[in-house]
Tab-separated table of C-alpha atoms in Angstrom:
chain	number	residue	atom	x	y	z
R	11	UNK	CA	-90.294	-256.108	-22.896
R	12	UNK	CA	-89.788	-253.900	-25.790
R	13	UNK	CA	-90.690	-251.005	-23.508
R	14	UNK	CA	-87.596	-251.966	-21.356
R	15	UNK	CA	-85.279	-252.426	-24.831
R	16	UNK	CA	-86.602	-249.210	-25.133
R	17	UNK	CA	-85.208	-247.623	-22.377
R	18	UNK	CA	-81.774	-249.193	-22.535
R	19	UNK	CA	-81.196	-247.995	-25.606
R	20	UNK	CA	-81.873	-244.778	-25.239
R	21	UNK	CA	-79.942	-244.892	-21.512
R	22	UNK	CA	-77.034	-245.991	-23.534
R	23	UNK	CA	-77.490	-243.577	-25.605
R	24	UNK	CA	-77.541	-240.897	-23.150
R	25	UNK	CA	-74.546	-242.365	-21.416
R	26	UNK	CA	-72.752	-242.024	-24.120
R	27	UNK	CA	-72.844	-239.438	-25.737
R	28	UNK	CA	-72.243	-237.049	-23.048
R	29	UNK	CA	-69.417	-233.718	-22.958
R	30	UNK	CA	-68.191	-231.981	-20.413
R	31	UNK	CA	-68.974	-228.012	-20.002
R	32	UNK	CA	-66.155	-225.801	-20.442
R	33	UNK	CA	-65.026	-224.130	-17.370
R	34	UNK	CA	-67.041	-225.996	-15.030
R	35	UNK	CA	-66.536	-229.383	-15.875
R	36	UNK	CA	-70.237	-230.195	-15.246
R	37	UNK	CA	-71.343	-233.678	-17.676
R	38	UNK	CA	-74.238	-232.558	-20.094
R	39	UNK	CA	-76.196	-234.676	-23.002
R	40	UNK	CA	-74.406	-234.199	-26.441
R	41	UNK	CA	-76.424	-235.959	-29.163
R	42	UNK	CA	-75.904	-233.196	-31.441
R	43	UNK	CA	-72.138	-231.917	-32.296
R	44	UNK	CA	-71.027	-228.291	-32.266
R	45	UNK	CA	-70.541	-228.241	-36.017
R	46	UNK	CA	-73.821	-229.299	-36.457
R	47	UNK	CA	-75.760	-226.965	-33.917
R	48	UNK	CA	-73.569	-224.055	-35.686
R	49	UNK	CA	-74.938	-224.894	-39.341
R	50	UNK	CA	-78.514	-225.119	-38.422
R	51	UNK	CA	-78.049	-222.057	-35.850
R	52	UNK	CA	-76.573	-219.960	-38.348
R	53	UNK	CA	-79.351	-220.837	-40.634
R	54	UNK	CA	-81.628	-220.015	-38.200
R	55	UNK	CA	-80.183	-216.486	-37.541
R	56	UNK	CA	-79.932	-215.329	-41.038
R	57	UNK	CA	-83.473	-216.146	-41.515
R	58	UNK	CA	-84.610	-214.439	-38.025
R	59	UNK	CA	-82.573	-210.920	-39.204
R	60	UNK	CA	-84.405	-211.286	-42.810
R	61	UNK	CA	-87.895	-211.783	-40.537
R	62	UNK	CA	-87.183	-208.838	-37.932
R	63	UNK	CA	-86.425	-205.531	-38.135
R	64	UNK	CA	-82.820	-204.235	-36.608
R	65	UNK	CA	-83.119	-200.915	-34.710
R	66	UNK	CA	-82.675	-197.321	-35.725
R	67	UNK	CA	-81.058	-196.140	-32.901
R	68	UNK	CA	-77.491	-195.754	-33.984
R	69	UNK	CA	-76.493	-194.515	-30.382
R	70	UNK	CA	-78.061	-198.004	-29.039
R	71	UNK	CA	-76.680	-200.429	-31.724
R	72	UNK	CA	-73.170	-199.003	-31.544
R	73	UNK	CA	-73.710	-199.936	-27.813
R	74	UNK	CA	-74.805	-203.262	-28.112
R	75	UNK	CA	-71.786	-203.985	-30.848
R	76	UNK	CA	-69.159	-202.421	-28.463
R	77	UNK	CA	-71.079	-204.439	-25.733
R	78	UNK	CA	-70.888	-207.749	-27.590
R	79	UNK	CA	-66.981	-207.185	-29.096
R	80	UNK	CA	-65.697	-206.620	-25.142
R	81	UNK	CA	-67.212	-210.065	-23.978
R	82	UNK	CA	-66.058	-211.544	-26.875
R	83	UNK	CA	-62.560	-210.548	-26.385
R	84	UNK	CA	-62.912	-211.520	-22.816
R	85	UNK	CA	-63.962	-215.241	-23.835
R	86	UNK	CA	-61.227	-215.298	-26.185
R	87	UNK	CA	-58.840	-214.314	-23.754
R	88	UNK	CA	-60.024	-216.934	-21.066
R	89	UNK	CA	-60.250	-219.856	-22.794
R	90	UNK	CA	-56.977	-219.235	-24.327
R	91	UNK	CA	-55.719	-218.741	-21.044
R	92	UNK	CA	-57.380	-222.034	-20.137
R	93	UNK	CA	-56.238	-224.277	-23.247
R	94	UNK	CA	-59.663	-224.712	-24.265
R	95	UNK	CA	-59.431	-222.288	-27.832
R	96	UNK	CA	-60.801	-225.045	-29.972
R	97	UNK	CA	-63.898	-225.025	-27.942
R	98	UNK	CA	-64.666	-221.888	-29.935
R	99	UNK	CA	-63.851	-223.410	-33.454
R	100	UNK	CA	-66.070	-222.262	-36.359
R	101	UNK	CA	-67.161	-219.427	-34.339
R	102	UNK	CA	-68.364	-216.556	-36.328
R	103	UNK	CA	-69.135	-213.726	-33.703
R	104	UNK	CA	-72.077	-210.943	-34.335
R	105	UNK	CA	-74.275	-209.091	-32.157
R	106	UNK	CA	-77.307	-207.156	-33.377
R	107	UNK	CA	-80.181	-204.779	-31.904
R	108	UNK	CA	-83.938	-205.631	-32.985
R	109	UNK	CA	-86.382	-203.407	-33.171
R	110	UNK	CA	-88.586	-205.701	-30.742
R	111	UNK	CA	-90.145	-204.463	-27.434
R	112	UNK	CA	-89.402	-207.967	-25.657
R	113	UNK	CA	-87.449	-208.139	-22.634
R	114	UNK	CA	-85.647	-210.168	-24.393
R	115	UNK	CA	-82.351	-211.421	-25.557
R	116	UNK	CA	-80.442	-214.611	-27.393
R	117	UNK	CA	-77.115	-215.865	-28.039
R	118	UNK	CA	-76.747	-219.024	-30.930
R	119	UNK	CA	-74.504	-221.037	-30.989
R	120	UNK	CA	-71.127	-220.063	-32.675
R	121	UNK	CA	-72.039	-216.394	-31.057
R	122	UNK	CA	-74.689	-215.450	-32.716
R	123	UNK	CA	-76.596	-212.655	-30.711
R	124	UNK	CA	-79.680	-210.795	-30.827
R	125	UNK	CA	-80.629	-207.992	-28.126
R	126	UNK	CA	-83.967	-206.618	-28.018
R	127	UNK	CA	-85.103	-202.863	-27.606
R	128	UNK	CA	-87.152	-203.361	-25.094
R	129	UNK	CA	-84.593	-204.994	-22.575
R	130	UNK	CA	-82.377	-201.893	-22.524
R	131	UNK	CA	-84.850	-199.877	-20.266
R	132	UNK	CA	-84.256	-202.864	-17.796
R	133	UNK	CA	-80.661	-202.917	-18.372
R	134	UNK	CA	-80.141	-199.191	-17.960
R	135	UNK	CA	-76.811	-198.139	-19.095
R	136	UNK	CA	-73.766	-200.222	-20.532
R	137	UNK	CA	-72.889	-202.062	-17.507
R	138	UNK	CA	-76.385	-203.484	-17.512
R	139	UNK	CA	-76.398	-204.695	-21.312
R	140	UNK	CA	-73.367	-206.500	-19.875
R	141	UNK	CA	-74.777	-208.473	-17.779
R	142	UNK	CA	-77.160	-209.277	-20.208
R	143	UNK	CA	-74.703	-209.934	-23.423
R	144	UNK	CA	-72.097	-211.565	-20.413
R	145	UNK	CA	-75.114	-214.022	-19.424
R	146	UNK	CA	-76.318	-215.573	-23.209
R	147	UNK	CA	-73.271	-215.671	-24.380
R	148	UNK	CA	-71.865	-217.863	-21.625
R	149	UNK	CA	-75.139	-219.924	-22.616
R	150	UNK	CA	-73.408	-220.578	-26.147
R	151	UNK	CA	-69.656	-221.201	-24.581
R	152	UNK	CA	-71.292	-223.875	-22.178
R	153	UNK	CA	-73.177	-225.079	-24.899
R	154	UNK	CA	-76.346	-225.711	-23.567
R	155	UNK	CA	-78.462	-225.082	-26.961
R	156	UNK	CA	-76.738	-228.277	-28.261
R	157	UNK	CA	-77.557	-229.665	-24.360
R	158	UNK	CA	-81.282	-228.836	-24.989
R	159	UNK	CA	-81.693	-230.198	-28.729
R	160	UNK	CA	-80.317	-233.392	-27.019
R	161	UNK	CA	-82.692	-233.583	-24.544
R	162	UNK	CA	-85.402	-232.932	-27.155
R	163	UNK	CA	-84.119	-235.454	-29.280
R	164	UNK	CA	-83.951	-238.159	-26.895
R	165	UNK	CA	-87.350	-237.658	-25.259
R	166	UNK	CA	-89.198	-236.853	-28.185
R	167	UNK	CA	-87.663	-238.941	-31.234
R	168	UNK	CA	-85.832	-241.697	-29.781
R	169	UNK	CA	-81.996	-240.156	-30.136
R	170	UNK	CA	-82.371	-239.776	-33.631
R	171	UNK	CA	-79.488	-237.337	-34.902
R	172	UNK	CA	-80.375	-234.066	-35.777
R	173	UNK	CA	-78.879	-234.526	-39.513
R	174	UNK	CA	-81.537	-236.987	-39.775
R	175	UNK	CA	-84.379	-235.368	-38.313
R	176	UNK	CA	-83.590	-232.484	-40.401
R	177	UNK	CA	-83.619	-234.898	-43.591
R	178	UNK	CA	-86.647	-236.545	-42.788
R	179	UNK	CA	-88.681	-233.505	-40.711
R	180	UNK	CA	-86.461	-230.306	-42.067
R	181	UNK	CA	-89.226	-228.434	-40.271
R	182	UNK	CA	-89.518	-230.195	-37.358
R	183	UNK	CA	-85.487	-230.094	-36.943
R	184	UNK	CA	-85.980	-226.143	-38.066
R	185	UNK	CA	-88.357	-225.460	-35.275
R	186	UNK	CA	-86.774	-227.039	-32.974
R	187	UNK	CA	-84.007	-224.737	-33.335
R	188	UNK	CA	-85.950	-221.924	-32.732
R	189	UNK	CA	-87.233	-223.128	-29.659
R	190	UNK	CA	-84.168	-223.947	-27.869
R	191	UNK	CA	-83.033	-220.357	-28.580
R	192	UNK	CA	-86.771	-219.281	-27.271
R	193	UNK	CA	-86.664	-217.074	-30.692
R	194	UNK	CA	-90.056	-215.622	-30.732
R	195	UNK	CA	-91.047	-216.159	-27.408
R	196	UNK	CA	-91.857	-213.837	-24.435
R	197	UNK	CA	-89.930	-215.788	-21.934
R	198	UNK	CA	-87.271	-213.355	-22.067
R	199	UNK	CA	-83.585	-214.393	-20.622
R	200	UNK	CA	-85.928	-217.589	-18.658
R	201	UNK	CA	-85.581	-220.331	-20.782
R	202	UNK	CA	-83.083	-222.543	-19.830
R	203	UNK	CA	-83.269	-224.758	-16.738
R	204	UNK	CA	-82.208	-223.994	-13.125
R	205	UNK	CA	-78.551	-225.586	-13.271
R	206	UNK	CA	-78.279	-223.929	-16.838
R	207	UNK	CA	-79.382	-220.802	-16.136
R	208	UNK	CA	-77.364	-220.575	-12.828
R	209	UNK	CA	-74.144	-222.074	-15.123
R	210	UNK	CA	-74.684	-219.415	-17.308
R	211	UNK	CA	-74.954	-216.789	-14.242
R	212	UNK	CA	-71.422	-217.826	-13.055
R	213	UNK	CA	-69.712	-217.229	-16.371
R	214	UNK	CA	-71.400	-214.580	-17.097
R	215	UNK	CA	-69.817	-212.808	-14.540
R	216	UNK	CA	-66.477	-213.681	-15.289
R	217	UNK	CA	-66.510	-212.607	-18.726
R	218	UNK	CA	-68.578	-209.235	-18.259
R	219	UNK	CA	-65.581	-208.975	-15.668
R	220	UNK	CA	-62.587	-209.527	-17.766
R	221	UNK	CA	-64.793	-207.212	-20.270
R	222	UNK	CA	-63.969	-204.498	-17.656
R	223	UNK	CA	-67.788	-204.269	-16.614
R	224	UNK	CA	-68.151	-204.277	-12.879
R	225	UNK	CA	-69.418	-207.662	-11.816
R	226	UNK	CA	-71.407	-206.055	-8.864
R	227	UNK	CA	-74.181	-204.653	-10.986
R	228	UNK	CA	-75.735	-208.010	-11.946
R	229	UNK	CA	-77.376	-208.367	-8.658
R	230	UNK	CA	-79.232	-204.866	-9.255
R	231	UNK	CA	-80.021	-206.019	-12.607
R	232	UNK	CA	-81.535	-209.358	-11.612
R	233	UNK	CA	-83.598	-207.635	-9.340
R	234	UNK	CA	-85.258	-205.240	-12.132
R	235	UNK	CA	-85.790	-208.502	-14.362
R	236	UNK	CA	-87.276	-210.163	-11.882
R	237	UNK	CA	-89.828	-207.331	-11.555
R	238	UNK	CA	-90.613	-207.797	-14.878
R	239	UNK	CA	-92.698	-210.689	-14.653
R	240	UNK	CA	-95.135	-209.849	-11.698
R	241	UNK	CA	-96.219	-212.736	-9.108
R	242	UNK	CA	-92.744	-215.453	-9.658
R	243	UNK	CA	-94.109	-219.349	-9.185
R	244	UNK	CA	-92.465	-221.183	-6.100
R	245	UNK	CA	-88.973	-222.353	-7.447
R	246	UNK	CA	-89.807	-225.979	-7.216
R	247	UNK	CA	-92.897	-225.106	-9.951
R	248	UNK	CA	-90.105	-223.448	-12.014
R	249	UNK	CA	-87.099	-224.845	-14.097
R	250	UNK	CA	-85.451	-221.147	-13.089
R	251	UNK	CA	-84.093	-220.120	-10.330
R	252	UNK	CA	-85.973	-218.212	-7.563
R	253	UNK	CA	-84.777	-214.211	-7.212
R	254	UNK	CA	-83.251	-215.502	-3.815
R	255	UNK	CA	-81.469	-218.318	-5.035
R	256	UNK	CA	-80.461	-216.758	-7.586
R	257	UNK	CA	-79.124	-213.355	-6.411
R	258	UNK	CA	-77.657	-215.916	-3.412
R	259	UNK	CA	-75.727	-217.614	-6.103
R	260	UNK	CA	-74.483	-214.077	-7.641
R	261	UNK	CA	-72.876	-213.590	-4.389
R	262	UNK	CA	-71.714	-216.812	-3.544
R	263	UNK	CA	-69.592	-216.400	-7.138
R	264	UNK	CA	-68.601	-212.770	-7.053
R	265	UNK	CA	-65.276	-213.431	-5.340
R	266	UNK	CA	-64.693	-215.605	-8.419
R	267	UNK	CA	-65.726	-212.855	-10.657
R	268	UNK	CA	-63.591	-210.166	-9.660
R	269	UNK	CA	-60.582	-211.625	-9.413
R	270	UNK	CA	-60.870	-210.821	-13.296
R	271	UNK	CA	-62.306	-207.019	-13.086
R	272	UNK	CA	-60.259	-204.673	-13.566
R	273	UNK	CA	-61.460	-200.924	-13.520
């Protein structure tokens, strides 16, 4: 009996407090509201930056900046163009290289973004970073951090609200943070779920496209991550994509893309 209560409160829960993804209108879990996810993520960054050591290498920082301020624009400039501007309220935009060998790579929300060191050699040159920077930041524009604290919070404490997790577990709430970011993991850019990660794939492209980065690299790019982590499990064993379905699903959305590149 109470087992059943149980579960239809937390279905209501679930039912109801649900958003819809910006751009492609896809219903996601929202337990946890933007303002919220920004305080605890900015929080959350400030304390990673004092805990990590940014990079020396001017040349590569600049990059990753320059990087970071195109795809920004871009965003700007679509959702504008799309009457969907105060999705980005409270924003507060910055992009910094860590001193970190990780393949590796993060975007908070409110557009907070780390790139590691040791995901340039994969990325290559600009275009590359791009694809990167393009691909977690579409993460935090579809909002699936605040998706993935929501999911925590439901199947792990009942849909209690983050505020009061935070005042009754402020480490708890704290580490959870972390891990929906996968700060201080080695999963690399694989820690979101298959329709996440192939959400994030598809905006990606359009906003390292209206960036001015070609569009057509990310395939080439996928590939080299994908060699990164030796013997892949069968997609069903995965909550990622496969390198097939995924560099299928690049395709399948390039038209889409670069209708926004322009050279």
């Amino acid at each position: 009996m109470y087992n059943r209560i149980f579960a239809f409160v937390i279905a209501v829960v679930m039912f109801v407090g649900c958003t819809t993804v910006p751009i492609t209108g896809r219903r996601q879990l929202s337990l946890v509201s933007e303002a919220e996810m920004q305080t605890m993520s900015y929080e959350a960054y400030d304390q990673f930056l004092k805990e990590n050591k940014l990079s020396n290498n001017a040349q590569s920082t600049a990059m990753v900046k320059r990087v970071g301020q195109r795809i920004q624009n871009a965003v700007e400039r679509y959702m504008a163009a799309n009457n969907l501007s105060s999705e980005l309220q409270g924003f507060d935009w910055e992009f910094n290289l860590v001193a970190d060998d990780q393949v590796n790579a993060f975007a908070m929300a409110g557009g907070k973004t780390v790139v590691y060191e040791g995901i340039l050699p994969v990325a290559q040159n600009e275009t590359g970073l791009a694809v990167v920077m393009g691909h977690e930041i579409a993460h935090a524009i579809a909002k699936h951090g605040s998706e993935r604290m929501s999911q925590a919070l439901a199947q792990q404490f009942g849909g209690q609200t983050l505020s009061a997790l935070a005042g009754a577990q402020p480490g708890t709430a704290s580490n959870l943070v972390m891990a929906v970011y996968g700060v201080g993991s080695q999963l690399g850019l694989l820690k979101y779920g298959r329709t996440q990660e192939s959400e994030a794939d598809r905006l990606g492209l359009i906003f390292m496209a209206m960036a001015g980065y070609d569009p057509q690299q990310s395939v080439a790019f996928w590939e080299r991550m994908g060699a990164q982590g030796g013997q892949a499990p069968p997609e069903f064993l995965s909550t990622h994509p496969s390198a097939g379905t995924r560099q299928a699903d690049l395709r399948k959305h390039m038209p889409e893309a670069l209708q926004y590149y322009k050279k």
